[in-house]
Short mmCIF file of C-alpha atoms in Angstrom, two decimals:
data_model
loop_
_atom_site.label_atom_id
_atom_site.label_comp_id
_atom_site.label_asym_id
_atom_site.label_seq_id
_atom_site.Cartn_x
_atom_site.Cartn_y
_atom_site.Cartn_z
CA LEU A 1 22.09 -9.66 10.88
CA ASP A 2 18.39 -9.42 11.63
CA ALA A 3 15.90 -12.05 10.67
CA ALA A 4 14.94 -10.33 7.41
CA LEU A 5 18.49 -10.23 6.17
CA GLN A 6 19.13 -13.80 7.20
CA ARG A 7 15.98 -14.76 5.26
CA VAL A 8 17.10 -12.98 2.17
CA ALA A 9 20.53 -14.58 2.41
CA TRP A 10 19.01 -18.02 2.64
CA GLY A 11 16.49 -17.44 -0.14
CA THR A 12 19.17 -15.97 -2.47
CA GLU A 13 21.53 -18.97 -1.89
CA GLN A 14 18.64 -21.35 -2.75
CA LEU A 15 18.13 -19.39 -5.95
CA LEU A 16 21.83 -19.45 -6.86
CA ALA A 17 21.98 -23.21 -6.08
CA LYS A 18 19.29 -23.78 -8.74
CA HIS A 19 21.72 -22.17 -11.22
CA SER A 20 24.55 -24.54 -10.15
CA VAL A 21 26.61 -21.80 -8.51
CA ASP A 22 29.65 -23.30 -6.69
CA PHE A 23 29.72 -22.26 -2.99
CA SER A 24 33.04 -23.77 -2.23
CA ASP A 25 34.76 -20.33 -2.34
CA ALA A 26 32.01 -18.53 -0.39
CA PRO A 27 33.24 -16.78 2.77
CA THR A 28 31.93 -17.92 6.17
CA PRO A 29 31.23 -14.59 8.09
CA PRO A 30 27.55 -13.67 7.50
CA GLU A 31 28.25 -10.15 6.30
CA GLU A 32 30.89 -11.30 3.88
CA ARG A 33 28.84 -14.19 2.67
CA GLN A 34 25.91 -12.04 1.90
CA ALA A 35 28.11 -9.63 -0.08
CA TRP A 36 29.57 -12.56 -1.97
CA VAL A 37 26.10 -13.96 -2.77
CA THR A 38 24.90 -10.59 -3.91
CA GLU A 39 27.91 -10.30 -6.22
CA GLN A 40 27.13 -13.65 -7.77
CA LEU A 41 23.54 -12.42 -8.44
CA LEU A 42 24.81 -9.36 -10.18
CA LEU A 43 27.28 -11.45 -12.18
CA LYS A 44 24.27 -13.48 -13.35
CA GLN A 45 22.82 -10.19 -14.50
CA GLY A 46 25.90 -9.45 -16.63
CA VAL A 47 27.49 -6.84 -14.36
CA ASP A 48 31.17 -6.30 -15.03
CA PHE A 49 33.26 -6.15 -11.84
CA SER A 50 36.65 -5.52 -13.51
CA ASP A 51 36.70 -1.86 -12.27
CA ALA A 52 35.19 -2.51 -8.92
CA PRO A 53 37.29 -1.85 -5.72
CA PRO A 54 38.75 -4.95 -4.09
CA ALA A 55 36.54 -6.74 -1.57
CA ARG A 56 37.40 -6.41 2.05
CA ARG A 57 37.74 -9.49 4.22
CA SER A 58 37.43 -9.64 7.98
CA GLY A 59 40.71 -9.61 9.89
CA ALA A 60 43.39 -7.22 10.98
CA ASN A 61 42.84 -4.82 8.10
CA SER A 62 39.07 -4.78 8.20
CA ILE A 63 37.19 -1.67 9.32
CA SER A 64 35.29 -3.53 12.08
CA ALA A 65 35.20 -6.96 13.55
CA PRO A 66 32.47 -9.37 12.41
CA GLY A 67 29.28 -8.63 14.33
CA ALA A 68 30.32 -5.11 15.15
CA CYS A 69 28.64 -3.50 12.21
CA CYS A 70 26.77 -0.35 13.07
CA ASP A 71 23.06 0.25 12.26
CA ASP A 72 23.93 2.37 9.24
CA ASP A 73 26.06 -0.33 7.80
CA GLU A 74 23.42 -2.90 8.33
CA THR A 75 20.76 -0.72 6.70
CA SER A 76 23.25 -0.24 3.80
CA GLN A 77 23.63 -4.03 3.47
CA LYS A 78 19.86 -4.44 3.40
CA LYS A 79 19.51 -1.81 0.66
CA ASP A 80 22.27 -3.54 -1.40
CA ALA A 81 20.48 -6.83 -0.96
CA LEU A 82 17.15 -5.27 -1.93
CA ALA A 83 18.74 -3.70 -4.98
CA SER A 84 20.04 -7.05 -6.20
CA LEU A 85 16.69 -8.71 -5.60
CA GLU A 86 14.84 -6.01 -7.46
CA ALA A 87 17.27 -6.34 -10.36
CA LEU A 88 16.57 -10.07 -10.38
CA ILE A 89 12.75 -9.54 -10.29
CA GLU A 90 12.93 -6.92 -13.01
CA THR A 91 14.75 -9.36 -15.33
CA ASP A 92 12.07 -12.03 -15.06
CA PRO A 93 8.99 -10.60 -13.29
CA GLU A 94 6.69 -13.45 -14.20
CA GLY A 95 9.08 -16.30 -13.55
CA VAL A 96 10.76 -15.14 -10.29
CA ASP A 97 10.32 -17.40 -7.29
CA PRO A 98 7.63 -16.09 -4.90
CA GLU A 99 10.12 -16.45 -2.04
CA VAL A 100 12.33 -13.84 -3.68
CA ARG A 101 9.45 -11.38 -4.04
CA SER A 102 8.34 -12.08 -0.38
CA THR A 103 11.83 -11.52 0.93
CA ALA A 104 12.16 -8.19 -1.00
CA ASP A 105 8.88 -7.01 0.61
CA GLU A 106 10.26 -7.93 4.06
CA LEU A 107 13.50 -6.05 3.36
CA ARG A 108 11.68 -2.92 2.24
CA ALA A 109 9.61 -2.86 5.50
CA SER A 110 12.73 -3.43 7.55
CA ILE A 111 14.61 -0.57 5.73
CA VAL A 112 11.71 1.87 6.17
CA SER A 113 11.26 1.05 9.87
CA SER A 114 14.88 2.06 10.43
CA GLU A 115 14.49 5.40 8.70
CA PRO A 116 13.81 8.65 10.77
CA SER A 117 10.10 8.99 11.55
CA SER A 118 10.14 12.65 10.41
CA SER A 119 10.18 11.40 6.74
CA LEU A 120 8.01 8.93 4.95
CA VAL A 121 10.27 8.68 1.96
CA ILE A 122 10.07 5.09 0.73
CA PRO A 123 12.93 3.72 -1.45
CA SER A 124 12.35 2.15 -4.80
CA ALA A 125 8.97 3.73 -5.49
CA ARG A 126 8.78 2.54 -9.07
CA VAL A 127 5.55 0.62 -8.54
CA ASP A 128 2.34 0.75 -10.55
CA ILE A 129 -0.41 -1.53 -9.28
CA ALA A 130 -2.24 -1.08 -12.60
CA ARG A 131 0.41 -3.15 -14.44
CA PRO A 132 1.16 -6.90 -13.92
CA PRO A 133 2.71 -8.03 -10.58
CA GLY A 134 6.25 -7.72 -11.93
CA GLY A 135 6.30 -3.98 -10.93
CA ILE A 136 9.26 -3.11 -8.80
CA GLY A 137 8.85 -1.20 -5.59
CA PRO A 138 6.86 -1.56 -2.39
CA ALA A 139 4.74 -4.50 -3.66
CA LEU A 140 1.53 -5.80 -2.19
CA PRO A 141 1.97 -8.79 0.16
CA PRO A 142 2.44 -12.23 -1.44
CA GLY A 143 -0.79 -13.66 -2.76
CA SER A 144 -2.39 -10.29 -3.48
CA PHE A 145 -2.07 -11.01 -7.28
CA SER A 146 -3.54 -14.01 -8.90
CA THR A 147 -4.61 -14.94 -12.34
CA LYS A 148 -7.41 -16.86 -10.72
CA ARG A 149 -8.77 -14.60 -8.01
CA LYS A 150 -9.96 -16.31 -4.84
CA ARG A 151 -13.58 -15.56 -3.99
CA GLY A 152 -14.98 -14.52 -0.61
CA VAL A 153 -11.64 -14.20 1.23
CA ASP A 154 -10.90 -10.98 3.05
CA GLU A 155 -7.45 -9.69 2.42
CA VAL A 156 -5.00 -7.97 4.72
CA ASP A 157 -6.54 -4.83 6.28
CA ARG A 158 -3.49 -2.67 7.04
CA VAL A 159 0.22 -2.47 6.74
CA ASP A 160 1.89 -2.69 10.16
CA ASP A 161 2.56 0.70 11.67
CA ALA A 162 6.24 -0.13 11.92
CA SER A 163 6.53 -0.20 8.10
CA LEU A 164 5.91 3.57 7.98
CA VAL A 165 7.52 4.97 11.07
CA THR A 166 10.10 3.96 13.61
CA THR A 167 9.03 1.93 16.52
CA HIS A 168 8.14 3.75 19.76
CA PRO A 169 7.84 2.65 23.33
CA PRO A 170 4.28 1.37 24.26
CA ILE A 171 1.86 4.20 24.55
CA ARG A 172 -1.18 4.58 26.78
CA ARG A 173 -4.22 4.16 24.65
CA ALA A 174 -7.32 6.11 24.86
CA LYS A 175 -10.45 4.25 25.81
CA ASP A 176 -11.09 2.08 22.78
CA GLY A 177 -7.78 3.43 21.50
CA GLU A 178 -6.75 0.05 20.09
CA LYS A 179 -9.62 0.62 17.61
CA MET A 180 -7.86 3.78 16.30
CA HIS A 181 -5.11 3.93 13.75
CA PRO A 182 -1.80 4.09 15.68
CA ARG A 183 -0.95 7.33 13.96
CA ASN A 184 -4.16 9.00 14.94
CA VAL A 185 -3.41 11.86 17.31
CA PHE A 186 -6.26 10.68 19.56
CA ALA A 187 -4.88 7.15 19.85
CA ASN A 188 -2.60 8.10 22.80
CA GLY A 189 -5.48 9.58 24.93
CA ASN A 190 -8.87 11.10 24.76
CA PRO A 191 -8.83 14.92 24.48
CA CYS A 192 -9.13 16.67 27.88
CA PHE A 193 -12.43 18.56 27.75
CA LYS A 194 -11.45 20.63 30.83
CA LYS A 195 -8.28 21.89 29.18
CA LEU A 196 -10.02 22.50 25.84
CA ALA A 197 -12.77 24.45 27.58
CA ALA A 198 -10.09 26.68 29.18
CA LEU A 199 -8.54 27.32 25.76
CA TYR A 200 -11.71 27.80 23.75
CA PRO A 201 -14.47 29.80 25.50
CA ALA A 202 -17.07 28.93 22.74
CA LEU A 203 -16.64 25.24 23.69
CA ALA A 204 -16.68 25.99 27.41
CA GLU A 205 -20.31 27.03 27.14
CA HIS A 206 -21.16 23.48 26.05
CA VAL A 207 -19.01 21.44 28.48
CA VAL A 208 -20.93 19.48 31.01
CA VAL A 209 -19.39 18.58 34.48
CA THR A 210 -20.55 15.50 36.28
CA THR A 211 -19.37 13.85 39.48
CA ASP A 212 -19.20 10.12 40.03
CA GLY A 213 -19.47 8.20 43.30
CA HIS A 214 -15.89 8.93 44.19
CA LYS A 215 -16.58 12.71 43.85
CA THR A 216 -14.38 12.77 40.70
CA GLN A 217 -15.37 15.41 38.24
CA LYS A 218 -15.77 14.39 34.65
CA TYR A 219 -15.93 16.77 31.74
CA SER A 220 -17.78 16.07 28.48
CA ILE A 221 -20.37 17.59 26.09
CA ASP A 222 -23.91 16.75 25.11
CA PHE A 223 -23.40 14.78 21.87
CA THR A 224 -27.08 14.91 21.08
CA ASN A 225 -26.62 18.71 20.55
CA TRP A 226 -25.51 19.83 17.14
CA ASP A 227 -24.04 23.12 18.38
CA SER A 228 -21.98 21.28 21.00
CA THR A 229 -20.45 18.84 18.46
CA VAL A 230 -19.64 21.77 16.07
CA GLU A 231 -17.76 23.65 18.86
CA LEU A 232 -15.86 20.56 19.85
CA ASN A 233 -14.79 19.90 16.28
CA ARG A 234 -13.73 23.50 15.89
CA ALA A 235 -11.55 23.22 19.01
CA LEU A 236 -10.05 19.89 17.90
CA LEU A 237 -9.18 21.15 14.45
CA THR A 238 -7.51 24.22 15.84
CA GLU A 239 -5.70 22.48 18.68
CA PHE A 240 -4.50 19.33 16.91
CA TYR A 241 -4.36 20.31 13.27
CA GLY A 242 -3.60 24.04 13.28
CA ILE A 243 -6.78 25.05 11.52
CA LYS A 244 -7.66 28.57 12.50
CA HIS A 245 -10.85 29.14 10.59
CA TRP A 246 -13.63 26.55 10.45
CA HIS A 247 -17.33 27.33 10.06
CA LEU A 248 -20.25 24.98 9.50
CA PRO A 249 -23.72 26.21 8.41
CA LYS A 250 -26.59 24.60 10.33
CA PRO A 251 -27.72 21.80 9.85
CA HIS A 252 -24.77 20.40 7.77
CA LEU A 253 -23.04 17.15 8.70
CA CYS A 254 -20.57 17.65 11.54
CA PRO A 255 -18.24 14.64 11.21
CA PRO A 256 -16.43 13.10 14.19
CA ILE A 257 -12.73 14.11 13.75
CA ALA A 258 -11.07 11.03 15.08
CA ASN A 259 -13.01 8.75 12.77
CA ARG A 260 -12.29 10.88 9.72
CA ALA A 261 -8.58 10.98 10.63
CA ASN A 262 -8.56 7.14 10.72
CA TYR A 263 -9.60 7.21 7.04
CA ILE A 264 -6.71 9.45 6.11
CA HIS A 265 -4.21 7.22 7.95
CA TRP A 266 -5.61 4.18 6.18
CA LEU A 267 -4.95 5.95 2.83
CA GLU A 268 -1.34 6.38 4.01
CA ASP A 269 -1.17 2.60 4.51
CA LEU A 270 -2.62 1.97 1.02
CA LEU A 271 -0.13 4.35 -0.54
CA PHE A 272 2.74 2.58 1.17
CA LEU A 273 1.57 -0.64 -0.36
CA SER A 274 1.34 0.89 -3.87
CA ARG A 275 1.24 4.34 -5.38
CA PRO A 276 1.66 6.05 -8.74
CA SER A 277 5.18 5.86 -10.15
CA HIS A 278 5.80 9.62 -9.77
CA VAL A 279 5.05 9.62 -6.01
CA LEU A 280 8.37 9.18 -4.25
CA ASN A 281 7.33 10.56 -0.86
CA LEU A 282 4.23 9.80 1.03
CA LYS A 283 4.14 13.33 2.36
CA GLY A 284 3.80 16.39 0.17
CA PRO A 285 1.97 17.66 -2.85
CA GLU A 286 3.01 14.77 -5.10
CA VAL A 287 0.08 12.91 -3.52
CA LYS A 288 -3.20 14.25 -4.93
CA GLY A 289 -6.59 12.94 -3.77
CA LEU A 290 -10.18 13.34 -4.88
CA ASP A 291 -12.86 13.74 -2.16
CA VAL A 292 -16.26 12.88 -3.61
CA GLY A 293 -18.97 14.71 -1.61
CA VAL A 294 -16.46 16.88 0.28
CA GLY A 295 -19.29 18.48 2.34
CA ALA A 296 -19.48 21.87 3.95
CA SER A 297 -16.99 20.72 6.61
CA VAL A 298 -14.29 19.79 4.05
CA VAL A 299 -12.90 17.62 6.77
CA TYR A 300 -10.92 15.05 4.84
CA PRO A 301 -8.97 17.54 2.77
CA ILE A 302 -8.35 19.62 5.89
CA ILE A 303 -6.78 16.74 7.81
CA GLY A 304 -4.96 15.26 4.80
CA ALA A 305 -3.48 18.67 3.81
CA ALA A 306 -2.63 19.67 7.40
CA VAL A 307 -0.97 16.35 8.41
CA ASN A 308 0.65 15.26 5.11
CA GLY A 309 0.75 18.23 2.82
CA TRP A 310 -1.36 16.39 0.29
CA ARG A 311 -3.20 18.20 -2.48
CA PHE A 312 -7.01 17.58 -2.78
CA VAL A 313 -9.87 18.24 -5.20
CA GLY A 314 -13.11 18.27 -3.26
CA VAL A 315 -16.45 18.06 -5.17
CA ASP A 316 -20.05 18.54 -4.10
CA ILE A 317 -23.42 19.36 -5.66
CA THR A 318 -25.16 21.87 -3.40
CA ASP A 319 -24.56 25.64 -3.16
CA ALA A 320 -24.23 25.70 0.59
CA ALA A 321 -21.67 22.85 0.68
CA VAL A 322 -19.54 24.33 -2.08
CA ALA A 323 -19.52 27.86 -0.61
CA SER A 324 -18.81 26.66 2.96
CA ALA A 325 -16.06 24.30 1.84
CA ALA A 326 -14.37 27.00 -0.25
CA ALA A 327 -14.55 29.49 2.67
CA ASN A 328 -13.04 26.94 5.12
CA VAL A 329 -10.13 26.35 2.68
CA SER A 330 -9.43 29.95 1.82
CA GLY A 331 -9.51 30.99 5.50
CA ASN A 332 -6.55 28.79 6.39
CA GLU A 333 -3.16 29.84 5.09
CA LYS A 334 -1.75 26.39 5.93
CA ILE A 335 -3.94 24.56 3.33
CA LYS A 336 -5.51 27.11 0.98
CA ASN A 337 -3.01 26.40 -1.78
CA LEU A 338 -3.47 22.61 -1.49
CA VAL A 339 -7.23 22.23 -1.82
CA GLU A 340 -9.47 23.01 -4.76
CA ILE A 341 -13.27 22.90 -4.39
CA ARG A 342 -15.43 22.13 -7.46
CA ASP A 343 -19.18 22.18 -8.03
CA ALA A 344 -19.83 19.00 -9.98
CA ARG A 345 -23.04 20.45 -11.44
CA SER A 346 -21.23 23.16 -13.35
CA PHE A 347 -17.72 21.77 -13.54
CA ARG A 348 -18.89 18.71 -15.56
CA GLY A 349 -15.42 17.33 -16.13
CA MET A 350 -15.74 14.15 -18.13
CA ALA A 351 -19.59 14.02 -17.64
CA PRO A 352 -20.13 14.03 -21.48
CA PHE A 353 -18.51 10.58 -21.56
CA ALA A 354 -20.77 9.20 -18.83
CA PRO A 355 -23.89 7.11 -19.62
CA ILE A 356 -27.30 8.82 -19.37
CA GLU A 357 -30.17 7.48 -17.25
CA LYS A 358 -33.83 7.47 -18.43
CA ASN A 359 -34.50 10.70 -16.47
CA ASN A 360 -31.85 12.41 -18.57
CA LYS A 361 -29.45 12.60 -15.56
CA THR A 362 -25.78 11.56 -15.79
CA ALA A 363 -25.32 8.09 -14.42
CA SER A 364 -21.90 8.83 -12.90
CA VAL A 365 -20.34 10.05 -9.71
CA LEU A 366 -16.71 10.40 -10.50
CA LEU A 367 -16.61 11.48 -14.26
CA PRO A 368 -18.17 14.89 -13.69
CA ALA A 369 -15.55 15.68 -11.07
CA ILE A 370 -12.42 14.93 -13.11
CA LYS A 371 -10.65 16.64 -16.03
CA PRO A 372 -9.77 14.42 -19.00
CA ASP A 373 -6.03 14.76 -18.36
CA GLU A 374 -6.08 14.55 -14.59
CA THR A 375 -4.78 11.69 -12.40
CA PHE A 376 -5.12 11.01 -8.67
CA ALA A 377 -3.28 8.88 -6.16
CA PHE A 378 -6.58 7.99 -4.56
CA SER A 379 -10.31 8.89 -4.36
CA MET A 380 -12.21 8.88 -1.12
CA CYS A 381 -15.93 9.12 -0.29
CA ASN A 382 -18.31 9.25 2.67
CA PRO A 383 -21.39 8.38 0.64
CA PRO A 384 -25.07 9.11 1.46
CA PHE A 385 -25.91 6.12 3.61
CA PHE A 386 -29.72 6.24 3.46
CA GLU A 387 -32.55 6.41 0.93
CA SER A 388 -34.39 9.15 2.76
CA LEU A 389 -33.82 11.83 5.45
CA SER A 390 -36.41 10.18 7.79
CA GLU A 391 -34.37 6.96 7.69
CA ALA A 392 -31.22 8.86 8.59
CA TYR A 393 -32.80 10.39 11.65
CA GLN A 394 -33.73 7.12 13.33
CA ASN A 395 -30.62 7.36 15.54
CA PRO A 396 -31.43 9.80 18.36
CA GLY A 397 -28.25 9.02 20.36
CA THR A 398 -26.09 11.70 18.60
CA ASP A 399 -26.62 14.84 16.58
CA PHE A 400 -24.03 15.22 13.91
CA GLY A 401 -26.50 16.90 11.64
CA GLY A 402 -26.74 16.27 7.94
CA THR A 403 -28.80 17.78 5.03
CA CYS A 404 -30.90 15.57 2.72
CA ALA A 405 -28.15 15.65 -0.04
CA GLU A 406 -25.46 14.64 2.56
CA VAL A 407 -27.14 11.68 4.09
CA SER A 408 -29.58 10.33 1.50
CA CYS A 409 -29.94 9.60 -2.18
CA PRO A 410 -32.17 7.42 -4.36
CA GLY A 411 -31.21 3.88 -3.84
CA GLY A 412 -29.11 4.69 -0.73
CA GLU A 413 -25.42 3.95 -0.40
CA GLU A 414 -25.69 0.60 -2.24
CA ASN A 415 -26.68 2.45 -5.47
CA PHE A 416 -24.16 5.22 -4.87
CA VAL A 417 -21.11 2.97 -4.38
CA THR A 418 -22.22 0.68 -7.30
CA THR A 419 -22.14 3.77 -9.57
CA MET A 420 -18.74 4.63 -8.25
CA PHE A 421 -17.57 1.01 -8.91
CA ASN A 422 -18.80 1.29 -12.63
CA ASP A 423 -16.98 4.61 -12.87
CA SER A 424 -13.75 3.11 -11.51
CA VAL A 425 -13.85 0.37 -14.15
CA ALA A 426 -14.24 3.07 -16.86
CA LEU A 427 -11.50 5.28 -15.46
CA GLY A 428 -8.93 2.59 -14.97
CA ASP A 429 -5.57 3.88 -13.72
CA THR A 430 -6.82 7.57 -13.77
CA ILE A 431 -7.10 7.00 -10.02
CA HIS A 432 -4.61 4.65 -8.36
CA TRP A 433 -6.69 3.66 -5.36
CA PHE A 434 -10.46 3.88 -5.57
CA THR A 435 -11.77 3.96 -1.94
CA THR A 436 -15.05 4.53 -0.12
CA MET A 437 -16.48 4.38 3.32
CA CYS A 438 -19.65 2.20 3.82
CA GLY A 439 -22.13 2.59 6.64
CA LYS A 440 -23.74 -0.81 6.18
CA LYS A 441 -21.96 -4.16 6.27
CA ASP A 442 -24.24 -5.53 3.57
CA THR A 443 -23.01 -2.82 1.27
CA THR A 444 -19.42 -3.69 2.09
CA LYS A 445 -20.04 -7.27 1.20
CA MET A 446 -21.82 -6.40 -2.04
CA LEU A 447 -18.98 -4.08 -3.16
CA LYS A 448 -16.31 -6.65 -2.36
CA LYS A 449 -18.20 -9.23 -4.42
CA LEU A 450 -18.33 -6.73 -7.35
CA LEU A 451 -14.47 -6.04 -6.97
CA HIS A 452 -13.49 -9.70 -6.81
CA GLY A 453 -15.56 -10.46 -9.90
CA GLU A 454 -14.02 -7.73 -12.03
CA LYS A 455 -10.90 -8.82 -13.94
CA LYS A 456 -9.46 -5.31 -14.16
CA VAL A 457 -9.31 -4.99 -10.37
CA THR A 458 -5.75 -6.12 -9.29
CA ALA A 459 -6.04 -5.77 -5.54
CA VAL A 460 -8.78 -5.28 -2.86
CA ARG A 461 -8.37 -3.98 0.65
CA SER A 462 -10.70 -3.30 3.49
CA GLU A 463 -10.73 -1.65 6.90
CA THR A 464 -13.05 -1.15 9.88
CA PHE A 465 -13.39 2.26 11.48
CA TYR A 466 -14.75 2.71 14.93
CA GLN A 467 -16.12 5.84 16.53
CA GLY A 468 -17.73 5.26 19.92
CA LYS A 469 -20.58 2.79 19.30
CA THR A 470 -20.55 3.41 15.56
CA THR A 471 -18.79 1.16 13.08
CA ARG A 472 -18.00 2.06 9.45
CA TRP A 473 -16.12 0.03 6.87
CA GLY A 474 -13.60 1.11 4.24
CA VAL A 475 -13.17 -0.68 0.90
CA ALA A 476 -10.40 0.01 -1.64
#
């Protein structure tokens, strides 16, 4: 038995001991003892074993000798143990020992890590973070729920990669690859500009070749040139995500692909921790996300739909952004039925329920984008970071473009994310995970303070995204 199963065996025995269960008849071999303990737990739940098949004991007639259990049998034992613990938690969700809940979480992670990596189906997905911590399923780590919330303490950033996919041999990281999400396609190595240039002639025109002191040729592009970054993105989206059509009108924001993919993979981690009760599989159209400020590039829905088969609603407020996003979606057979683009100015959604500012404008970001009967597994946003376009253009080191509406708004990102926070309180469980990216650390701290001070917020998570010399922060 691995450490997780030994831990659950120990914890379960401690629990039964509190109920004065007599262990004098308990078998000695670990596998049989765990089965016996599980049976005692089920008896406590009132399960009738009169029609159950006889228990097997180790010996001449046993299927396999003790310790010779195959991996499938061990996984089956873990699932049986997890089922009994979940039954116990469901009976008394508020009074259950924290050790039992912790052990159940460890068993879930162990079970999922042994499943084939081609599927992200998670067992026991009956969790709803909006209800009290007694919900059954892939629960948040111990300590995430508290009637008296701790202030100013950063919580766990990310679920370990092994909890979603099977373990792999150590991989060669790209430069700064340790800063990328391990499931990011660029974590294994930087894209080869020489090979990309050979495959995509439009990119080849922008590739620059330099020679170092050892006469080694290096291939790159001029990242201060908007046209160069656009052609690079087009090549990366085609080569790594199967996107055949992608066009960006100048000078709209041309987002760095690897950074945006990190956000999508972080959402996978969040949904592993907790997701709507109807979402049984982390891949597929059961997962529906809302992208606020989808932009002309529609990059988040493209990656999320291409990689995971997720559905998206993307909203924006300018003619060019809405038209370009819709064209980029409809031009790709792979994603065109998974992504819907909305113009928040005309769609209106639940805007009539939003508060009105003094200038007669709707004081809401999310409500105009959502139908009254709609629900989402998550919302995501790359908000306008600045208060003015001139402030945005103070970084001459790169040229990823950006129109005034994309990079600036009155009050900057602090005002924008505060409005989204107010919307999230009003919408409640309409959206399971409210998330946003922040470009300023001060905004991140401000938003966390708001979240920790709101009683309706049951869990807070954060992440740091790196792209070259640029750092962004995610808050959920």
